[in-house]
Amino acid sequence: MKLNQFGRVTVSFDQQCQELTAIGFNVTLDQPLAAVASAAYAKLFPEALSNTAKAQALAAVAATAKLDLGAWLATKPTTISREIFYAVALQLLGFEPLTDYPLDDALGFMAKTQLPVVDDAIESAADFYAALYLLLCTRTKHLVNYLDDLANRGFYQDFQAGKAKPEYLFFNGKAQAVFDARHLRREVVWVESDLDTDEDGKRDMLEVTIFRPAATDHGVKMPVLFTANPYFHGTNDVDWITHKPDPTLAVKTHSHTRADVTAKVPAPTDLPHQPVNGESTTAEVYGDENGIYMFNDFMLPRGFVTVYSGGVGTRGSDGVRSTGGQSETDSAVAVIEWLTGQRKAFTNRTDGIEIKAWWSNGKVAMTGKSYLGTLSIAAATSGVAGLKTVISESAISSWYDYYRENGLVVAPGGFQGEDADVLAVDTFSRQKQTGDYLKIKPTWDRALAQITADQDRQTGDYSAWWDERNYRNHLQDIRCDVVIEHGLNDWNVKPANAIRFWNGLRDLPINKKLFLHQGQHTYLDNIRSLDFADQLNLWLSYELLGVDNNAPATLPNVTVQDNVTPETWHTYEDFGAPASDHEVKPLNLAADFKAPRASFADNATSIFTAAHSNSDEFEADIIKPDSRYNDARLWLGLPAFGTAVTLEGVPHLKLRLWIDQPTAILSVRLVDVGDALRFTPVASAVDPAGWQLGYDFKTASILEFKPEKQPSASKLVSFGHVNVQNQHNAYENVPVVPGQPFTVEFDLQPTHLNLPASRHLALIIHGADMAQTQRTEAVVNFHVDLAQSELLLPLRTK
Amino acid sequence: MKLNQFGRVTVSFDQQCQELTAIGFNVTLDQPLAAVASAAYAKLFPEALSNTAKAQALAAVAATAKLDLGAWLATKPTTISREIFYAVALQLLGFEPLTDYPLDDALGFMAKTQLPVVDDAIESAADFYAALYLLLCTRTKHLVNYLDDLANRGFYQDFQAGKAKPEYLFFNGKAQAVFDARHLRREVVWVESDLDTDEDGKRDMLEVTIFRPAATDHGVKMPVLFTANPYFHGTNDVDWITHKPDPTLAVKTHSHTRADVTAKVPAPTDLPHQPVNGESTTAEVYGDENGIYMFNDFMLPRGFVTVYSGGVGTRGSDGVRSTGGQSETDSAVAVIEWLTGQRKAFTNRTDGIEIKAWWSNGKVAMTGKSYLGTLSIAAATSGVAGLKTVISESAISSWYDYYRENGLVVAPGGFQGEDADVLAVDTFSRQKQTGDYLKIKPTWDRALAQITADQDRQTGDYSAWWDERNYRNHLQDIRCDVVIEHGLNDWNVKPANAIRFWNGLRDLPINKKLFLHQGQHTYLDNIRSLDFADQLNLWLSYELLGVDNNAPATLPNVTVQDNVTPETWHTYEDFGAPASDHEVKPLNLAADFKAPRASFADNATSIFTAAHSNSDEFEADIIKPDSRYNDARLWLGLPAFGTAVTLEGVPHLKLRLWIDQPTAILSVRLVDVGDALRFTPVASAVDPAGWQLGYDFKTASILEFKPEKQPSASKLVSFGHVNVQNQHNAYENVPVVPGQPFTVEFDLQPTHLNLPASRHLALIIHGADMAQTQRTEAVVNFHVDLAQSELLLPLRTK
């Protein structure tokens, strides 16, 4: 087990003493060590409410093989060896001598687990407080830091007692769980937007659900974690609208220019506002929907209000869905504007009783994964005031990169046949309120038909419609700091979404952080080997509560999970940059690769159909060294480098080829080859309810990425798909003449991969991708001019 | 979807009106229907806290394809057709017209889903209240009844306001969630037992954790759900002590008599009591361990304190583990005695400050699954006063039936190599407090060695040690009512534990109920197709709160899930009885079965080893019609009955055979044969956090048993294992002479199985069972005299 930690701040000893005093330790540097230690240890059992109970707790901890902690303290030691201090410390952190570590080698276990230790034996009160401070900032077996663990057990339960107004508390730069999260105020209000997407001549009212600690009723203003969540009120059946992969691929007849495919700015609406007939500080509707995001819940007792809103077309709101269109950005921004005093909300949809976010400190962060994180990016590009940071996890930065690729319809991995219209239906939870739905059914039917037409499954080309959904067009408008988290094995929202976003942020005068893990489409908050939630606490305390904790400099710019050594996280200045740390290795497909042949006939669809296969099986089969698709692909083996190398960045492929048809799907996969126990892309539960989110509050699972139980022969590293008529970009079409050679050039998905010396790469060139592209039935013969083709492989050199 | 319901009570219309009034409806029978309906519907949206918010909610429900509920009520209808009433009702219950049912055929859906409806159109206020009462007792999409769903959304949030003392509320005989479960009092106390299992000359103190609603602080006395839970403070690594299945089977040399194997009553201890130095009403230790059982949590807001205790040898308690021995029974009973005022507890282990369960109403039920349910049975057999009922789920009624069978070591399914000593180590969580553990290590090492010796893996015979762990010896002492729940596919704690217990209860003057489902080792509380938690609420309201709700007569005696039709539950008067509803069909193995041969050589171990197989694979392989074990077994096919039959009860086998060795393991399996989509024994999540346990409180998953996705060829129905030297019982040994025929007779596991006409049974006779018995290496030749062997098959005839 390794417990990496990057969110711990180094503070002066004076500061340590002040912080220890603030959390209730009676710091007295002139007392004997034994007295200081006895008093301090007794405080570390918040469950024990009497002296006898504390003595009982001390007796339950072993200090040595012979003495329990109470008995050992009774010997009035004048020195505490590191061995004894950490033998005790590990038990306090939740580890067990009989199973986790040998009682007489605590230091060995501390080192192996990467837990911090003081350098010398503890010989004075000052030494003890320094060691105690460090220990309180040390990670436990239960995901959280030791002080958080103490808080979960009641350490802070009397903190607010006797205070005129509830107060925040910070320790090591992070907000402490000093607010009771059990009796939350759960409220629903309606924000008046500038939209009228359901075309009823009235501004769309957007339902917003608020969870706020009761302390806000007693004068404390809190910042907000806002999650724009189209799934908040549930989803709908989409079987009926999910597309069947098409058996044909259209020959394109209309090329486009950049101007053609540039989104038009929609005309601003100018509808009358709801008249204000009064004002209230209390909501009229209780929020019965449960919060859905464990990290938000983790921050609630730390003094962060959490807010959810589904946006236009979701249950309780007006309007219709647009799958990432401007109206969804505007929905999220409208909520932020209300939270920051720039827009009106009402207690219901009709009476005009205004309600202010009077409990808000005016600072907002956005959180959430996937579609939720996507809307964080969208809102960030608005530059809206008060949005201080977004934490966008596994998010889409351009919807074209989610549903299309280089002039092809390409489904998100695992969701063959999904498209923008399918997701629109999925999230149109307004239909769940049938009384409301029946009134706008004709409008919604029209809007949905328009999405189906605009998404254009015929050509797969980029268009003004997709351009509206490319948030990277507006990165220069971002005013807030950005945290990006993404899985290097996320073939649903593919890594290009994160890396293209990251690259676009590089030169902006904002703080930005990037986290890449070895999972697929998942959260990072509860992965045991990284202190992600704690880092975010540091970040949000800085961003939203103005704590001077040096968070931007403390947190690494880029944190990447290793793919070979378990529980190992690397930190870097940047990703794929700077050039001095990287090289691009050009690899000629003839000279550098071993290719048995240069031609293949793509009959993958007929093989797939005959085998009654499915998308998951195809994904597995196509990358096997020996596969039922052997004849329908080129397997180009790259001899082992002879040394371990680290790929980092965007592989780029230039292919010279000819085919015997006027169009074709071309797919390529870069794979890591060689028997090995690679990590499973789904993290396993190591403690199913082990993460406690606050005192007497919710729990969540603790997970870790584990090695496979059986070795695998190969693993997907990166891939790319292209319509051969889109040789330059996703909107210009170049006719292909059967038998005539042409060149096509495109990026693969970004990667970061440690390739051990014992393994090698292979490049697989094939045609239709059963899991992601259309399933074309015409057999296309491909002939690759290997000598005129090359792969540009990005490597990290230091 | 079918939502079976057995826990609804029929009450008079007067009673209905009184109950409706008690929960806040203004029942006025002389008002016009439209006025009554409008007022009542408005109350069904507890989230809506203003009239406008209520109007908004009514507008979200469709009454007809044209009118929402608000608009339709505004037409002042003088009749409400059943079609409209249930079109609306289904939306209120959480169903959606667009996906779940057609708005114009609500009655069709009600019938299909087995939801109750009134017989006639609603034409008066009285009609409306009767329909409303029934609707409030109707199951929703969210597992719970509609009134529970309303409570989860805040219906009762003001119920206690203004009351001098918090009050209970009952509706349709069941306790309502009128107590706030968010701020629980979480306390730890120590009960003084009569035990001294760690032999330190002092009575073992037993740690008890209490979760009680804050209302108990304001004068209301509550009953207790007590879960004796050895896993409460976690488990230990047991890899080191898990046994390897033995390659040899001992030839037994010592036969035993019934007297030999009768447990001796342990001498009562007579140690001094802890002196009482004072008394307190408040605990000194906060309970930081989280409750673990969703059903207990479900009852908390309904006014039931929940209590957990691990018993001797668990963390925080004195003593050592005994794996179901008398000391564990006594531990559980001691806690009940404290809860009912018959025994002392203290605020800590040393100071002698007594603390009473002053908040307890003196009535206790025990709950819990597996080991937890086992200790419920154990405690019930003590006849302790105040224990009113036990709800024992998937529980062991005799430990011999868990770890042994007919003179053989037989592991629980899925846990090859586990035994009583392994479980003792697993649950000895006292070792987690190393300071405490080091002091009693020698005592524990001795106690553990004694368990290893006493369990006797050499012979597998029944002994006085096992007899102490056979709770069925003391059924006549049971004074409380009993609910048994068990999975018909539970091969961990096998169904014989439940059915032998049930049979032993038959003639006792207590109420008893039996639930059998198609799962394995699992809870039934959150299975969607049955209202199990609601039935238990009715039961516990009767048992512990004295509600006159007719629970014993209302709940079926025996409820069995069908194995063919999904979501179908049958109810019966008894199981395997009365004789008038059953027949035992004798089936001669020669005349009635088709057997290709009568001999086989058991070389299963070598086949298993060569295939690098594991227990799960063996369990799957051995019942396949064509298997790698073909030659190591007899497959006796029973021709189809020609009609559907229902097996119910205990199949009994009499075999005449000879073998070529002095001893052998004989295993038999009864299987259901024929391609079919049978249910998976693990229920699938149909709504991962869909079961809300109270207002603003925890959630749990809703599950259902689903059919397999691919047809299976056969499925295990029942099995049995016997040591051929144990021809009469589990303690007398009969020498076997190689080549000489002998008769062995034994019961298989009880079953309830609907066998469709298209399927048939087969009996598999084989030797060592790789998954459960020792893995003997000597090849034994078996020769069965089929003509002198018979299977007695128990059938239900009506």
JSON list of N, CA and C in Angstrom, two decimals, chain A residues 369-390:
[
{"chain": "A", "resi": 369, "resn": "LYS", "atom": "N", "xyz": [-18.59, 15.19, -12.96]},
{"chain": "A", "resi": 369, "resn": "LYS", "atom": "CA", "xyz": [-17.94, 14.29, -13.91]},
{"chain": "A", "resi": 369, "resn": "LYS", "atom": "C", "xyz": [-18.77, 14.19, -15.19]},
{"chain": "A", "resi": 370, "resn": "SER", "atom": "N", "xyz": [-18.08, 13.95, -16.31]},
{"chain": "A", "resi": 370, "resn": "SER", "atom": "CA", "xyz": [-18.76, 13.65, -17.56]},
{"chain": "A", "resi": 370, "resn": "SER", "atom": "C", "xyz": [-19.60, 14.85, -18.02]},
{"chain": "A", "resi": 371, "resn": "TYR", "atom": "N", "xyz": [-20.86, 14.64, -18.32]},
{"chain": "A", "resi": 371, "resn": "TYR", "atom": "CA", "xyz": [-21.71, 15.75, -18.79]},
{"chain": "A", "resi": 371, "resn": "TYR", "atom": "C", "xyz": [-21.65, 16.91, -17.78]},
{"chain": "A", "resi": 372, "resn": "LEU", "atom": "N", "xyz": [-21.59, 16.58, -16.49]},
{"chain": "A", "resi": 372, "resn": "LEU", "atom": "CA", "xyz": [-21.57, 17.58, -15.43]},
{"chain": "A", "resi": 372, "resn": "LEU", "atom": "C", "xyz": [-20.28, 18.41, -15.51]},
{"chain": "A", "resi": 373, "resn": "GLY", "atom": "N", "xyz": [-19.16, 17.70, -15.71]},
{"chain": "A", "resi": 373, "resn": "GLY", "atom": "CA", "xyz": [-17.88, 18.40, -15.86]},
{"chain": "A", "resi": 373, "resn": "GLY", "atom": "C", "xyz": [-17.84, 19.19, -17.15]},
{"chain": "A", "resi": 374, "resn": "THR", "atom": "N", "xyz": [-18.49, 18.67, -18.17]},
{"chain": "A", "resi": 374, "resn": "THR", "atom": "CA", "xyz": [-18.58, 19.34, -19.45]},
{"chain": "A", "resi": 374, "resn": "THR", "atom": "C", "xyz": [-19.22, 20.72, -19.29]},
{"chain": "A", "resi": 375, "resn": "LEU", "atom": "N", "xyz": [-20.30, 20.76, -18.54]},
{"chain": "A", "resi": 375, "resn": "LEU", "atom": "CA", "xyz": [-20.99, 22.04, -18.34]},
{"chain": "A", "resi": 375, "resn": "LEU", "atom": "C", "xyz": [-20.15, 22.98, -17.47]},
{"chain": "A", "resi": 376, "resn": "SER", "atom": "N", "xyz": [-19.23, 22.42, -16.66]},
{"chain": "A", "resi": 376, "resn": "SER", "atom": "CA", "xyz": [-18.28, 23.27, -15.95]},
{"chain": "A", "resi": 376, "resn": "SER", "atom": "C", "xyz": [-17.37, 23.98, -16.94]},
{"chain": "A", "resi": 377, "resn": "ILE", "atom": "N", "xyz": [-16.87, 23.23, -17.90]},
{"chain": "A", "resi": 377, "resn": "ILE", "atom": "CA", "xyz": [-16.02, 23.85, -18.93]},
{"chain": "A", "resi": 377, "resn": "ILE", "atom": "C", "xyz": [-16.82, 24.90, -19.68]},
{"chain": "A", "resi": 378, "resn": "ALA", "atom": "N", "xyz": [-18.03, 24.53, -20.07]},
{"chain": "A", "resi": 378, "resn": "ALA", "atom": "CA", "xyz": [-18.88, 25.45, -20.82]},
{"chain": "A", "resi": 378, "resn": "ALA", "atom": "C", "xyz": [-19.07, 26.75, -20.05]},
{"chain": "A", "resi": 379, "resn": "ALA", "atom": "N", "xyz": [-19.42, 26.63, -18.77]},
{"chain": "A", "resi": 379, "resn": "ALA", "atom": "CA", "xyz": [-19.67, 27.83, -17.97]},
{"chain": "A", "resi": 379, "resn": "ALA", "atom": "C", "xyz": [-18.39, 28.64, -17.79]},
{"chain": "A", "resi": 380, "resn": "ALA", "atom": "N", "xyz": [-17.26, 27.96, -17.64]},
{"chain": "A", "resi": 380, "resn": "ALA", "atom": "CA", "xyz": [-15.99, 28.67, -17.47]},
{"chain": "A", "resi": 380, "resn": "ALA", "atom": "C", "xyz": [-15.71, 29.57, -18.67]},
{"chain": "A", "resi": 381, "resn": "THR", "atom": "N", "xyz": [-16.06, 29.08, -19.87]},
{"chain": "A", "resi": 381, "resn": "THR", "atom": "CA", "xyz": [-15.75, 29.86, -21.08]},
{"chain": "A", "resi": 381, "resn": "THR", "atom": "C", "xyz": [-16.63, 31.11, -21.18]},
{"chain": "A", "resi": 382, "resn": "SER", "atom": "N", "xyz": [-17.63, 31.21, -20.32]},
{"chain": "A", "resi": 382, "resn": "SER", "atom": "CA", "xyz": [-18.45, 32.44, -20.33]},
{"chain": "A", "resi": 382, "resn": "SER", "atom": "C", "xyz": [-17.72, 33.59, -19.64]},
{"chain": "A", "resi": 383, "resn": "GLY", "atom": "N", "xyz": [-16.73, 33.24, -18.81]},
{"chain": "A", "resi": 383, "resn": "GLY", "atom": "CA", "xyz": [-16.05, 34.29, -18.05]},
{"chain": "A", "resi": 383, "resn": "GLY", "atom": "C", "xyz": [-16.90, 34.91, -16.96]},
{"chain": "A", "resi": 384, "resn": "VAL", "atom": "N", "xyz": [-17.97, 34.25, -16.57]},
{"chain": "A", "resi": 384, "resn": "VAL", "atom": "CA", "xyz": [-18.90, 34.82, -15.59]},
{"chain": "A", "resi": 384, "resn": "VAL", "atom": "C", "xyz": [-18.19, 35.18, -14.29]},
{"chain": "A", "resi": 385, "resn": "ALA", "atom": "N", "xyz": [-18.51, 36.36, -13.76]},
{"chain": "A", "resi": 385, "resn": "ALA", "atom": "CA", "xyz": [-17.91, 36.82, -12.51]},
{"chain": "A", "resi": 385, "resn": "ALA", "atom": "C", "xyz": [-18.36, 35.93, -11.37]},
{"chain": "A", "resi": 386, "resn": "GLY", "atom": "N", "xyz": [-17.50, 35.70, -10.39]},
{"chain": "A", "resi": 386, "resn": "GLY", "atom": "CA", "xyz": [-17.85, 34.91, -9.21]},
{"chain": "A", "resi": 386, "resn": "GLY", "atom": "C", "xyz": [-17.51, 33.46, -9.35]},
{"chain": "A", "resi": 387, "resn": "LEU", "atom": "N", "xyz": [-17.39, 32.95, -10.57]},
{"chain": "A", "resi": 387, "resn": "LEU", "atom": "CA", "xyz": [-16.95, 31.56, -10.76]},
{"chain": "A", "resi": 387, "resn": "LEU", "atom": "C", "xyz": [-15.44, 31.56, -10.61]},
{"chain": "A", "resi": 388, "resn": "LYS", "atom": "N", "xyz": [-14.95, 31.05, -9.51]},
{"chain": "A", "resi": 388, "resn": "LYS", "atom": "CA", "xyz": [-13.53, 31.15, -9.20]},
{"chain": "A", "resi": 388, "resn": "LYS", "atom": "C", "xyz": [-12.73, 29.99, -9.75]},
{"chain": "A", "resi": 389, "resn": "THR", "atom": "N", "xyz": [-13.34, 28.83, -9.81]},
{"chain": "A", "resi": 389, "resn": "THR", "atom": "CA", "xyz": [-12.62, 27.67, -10.34]},
{"chain": "A", "resi": 389, "resn": "THR", "atom": "C", "xyz": [-13.61, 26.62, -10.81]},
{"chain": "A", "resi": 390, "resn": "VAL", "atom": "N", "xyz": [-13.18, 25.80, -11.74]},
{"chain": "A", "resi": 390, "resn": "VAL", "atom": "CA", "xyz": [-13.96, 24.61, -12.10]},
{"chain": "A", "resi": 390, "resn": "VAL", "atom": "C", "xyz": [-13.07, 23.38, -11.89]}
]
